[in-house]
Amino acid sequence: MSADTRERLMDAAEELFAAHGLSNTSVRMIVGRIGANVASIRFHFGSLEGLKRAVLMRRFEPLVRSRLERLSEARSRSPEPLAVAELLDIWFAPMLALVTSKHSAERAFPVILARMLLEPAAEYQALLDNELAPHVDVFLDELARSLPELSRPQVVMRFDFTIGAFGHALTRSGVPASGALSRSTRAELERTTVALMRFVEAGLKAPAGARALR
C-alpha cells in the first residue's frame, strides 16, 4: 500500500504540475486529489521539492536510457555519421510516445516540459543541467559529426531552437497542452510530427554563414 501511495502521489502531482505549473501546485492540492494526508508527502519524498524531483526523474531516467540505447544501436550499424533525420527520431520518439500514452500522468509529462520552457526556474534548470547534461553532450557530439560544416556553438544554438520548436508545438498562445501535438488525434499527431521533424531538420541543415536579416 505504501508503494502504491507513492506512485499515486507522483501521478497526481504530474497531472497537477501540467495543469498549474510546478510553482503553483501546493501539497494540499496533490494530497487532496487522491485523498491522502499532508504527512504522506514528507514520508515518501521528504518535501514538496523532493516530490518534484521524483516526478521529473521518473520520466527522465527511462527517456535518457531509451535515447542512449537507440543511439548506440544506430552507431553500431555503421561508422559513418548518422543522418540528421535519424538523430531527431532518436531524440524525440521517446517523448512523442508519452504524448499518445493511455496513461494520463505520462501524457502530462511533455506538457510539464513545455511549462518549464515557458516558466523557467533556476532549481529545475540546475536539475536538468546536472542530470541530463551528460546524455545531451553525447547527442550533440553525434549531431556535430553529422553537421561538420557547423561549429559546435552553431550546433548547440540550432538544437536549442529545435527544442523550442517542440515546446511551441505543445503550446498555443503560451498555454500548455493546447498546441498542435497535445491536441492531435493519433492520425493528426503523425502528420504534425512529420511536419515538425522536416521543419527542424531543415533548420539544422541550413547553410552556415548566411547573412543576417536587416
CSV table of N, CA, C and O in Angstrom, one decimal, residues 6 10 45 49-59 127:
chain,number,residue,atom,x,y,z
A,6,ARG,N,2.8,6.1,-3.0
A,6,ARG,CA,3.9,6.9,-3.6
A,6,ARG,C,3.7,7.1,-5.0
A,6,ARG,O,3.8,8.2,-5.5
A,10,MET,N,2.8,10.7,-7.1
A,10,MET,CA,3.5,11.2,-8.3
A,10,MET,C,2.6,11.4,-9.5
A,10,MET,O,2.7,12.3,-10.2
A,45,PHE,N,8.7,11.5,0.2
A,45,PHE,CA,9.6,12.3,-0.6
A,45,PHE,C,10.5,13.3,0.2
A,45,PHE,O,11.3,13.9,-0.4
A,49,GLU,N,9.7,19.7,-2.7
A,49,GLU,CA,10.8,19.7,-3.7
A,49,GLU,C,11.3,18.3,-4.0
A,49,GLU,O,11.6,18.0,-5.2
A,50,GLY,N,11.3,17.4,-3.0
A,50,GLY,CA,11.7,16.1,-3.3
A,50,GLY,C,10.7,15.4,-4.2
A,50,GLY,O,11.1,14.6,-5.0
A,51,LEU,N,9.4,15.7,-4.0
A,51,LEU,CA,8.4,15.1,-4.9
A,51,LEU,C,8.5,15.6,-6.3
A,51,LEU,O,8.4,14.8,-7.3
A,52,LYS,N,8.8,16.9,-6.5
A,52,LYS,CA,9.0,17.4,-7.8
A,52,LYS,C,10.2,16.7,-8.5
A,52,LYS,O,10.1,16.4,-9.7
A,53,ARG,N,11.2,16.5,-7.8
A,53,ARG,CA,12.4,15.9,-8.4
A,53,ARG,C,12.1,14.4,-8.8
A,53,ARG,O,12.4,14.0,-9.8
A,54,ALA,N,11.3,13.8,-7.9
A,54,ALA,CA,11.0,12.4,-8.2
A,54,ALA,C,10.1,12.3,-9.4
A,54,ALA,O,10.2,11.4,-10.2
A,55,VAL,N,9.2,13.2,-9.5
A,55,VAL,CA,8.3,13.2,-10.7
A,55,VAL,C,9.1,13.4,-12.0
A,55,VAL,O,8.9,12.7,-13.0
A,56,LEU,N,10.0,14.4,-12.0
A,56,LEU,CA,10.8,14.6,-13.2
A,56,LEU,C,11.7,13.4,-13.5
A,56,LEU,O,11.8,13.0,-14.7
A,57,MET,N,12.4,12.9,-12.5
A,57,MET,CA,13.3,11.8,-12.8
A,57,MET,C,12.6,10.5,-13.1
A,57,MET,O,13.2,9.7,-13.8
A,58,ARG,N,11.4,10.3,-12.7
A,58,ARG,CA,10.7,9.1,-13.1
A,58,ARG,C,10.5,9.0,-14.6
A,58,ARG,O,10.6,7.9,-15.1
A,59,ARG,N,10.4,10.1,-15.3
A,59,ARG,CA,10.3,10.1,-16.7
A,59,ARG,C,11.6,10.3,-17.4
A,59,ARG,O,11.9,9.7,-18.4
A,127,LEU,N,18.7,21.0,-12.1
A,127,LEU,CA,18.4,19.6,-12.2
A,127,LEU,C,18.6,19.1,-13.6
A,127,LEU,O,19.3,18.0,-13.8
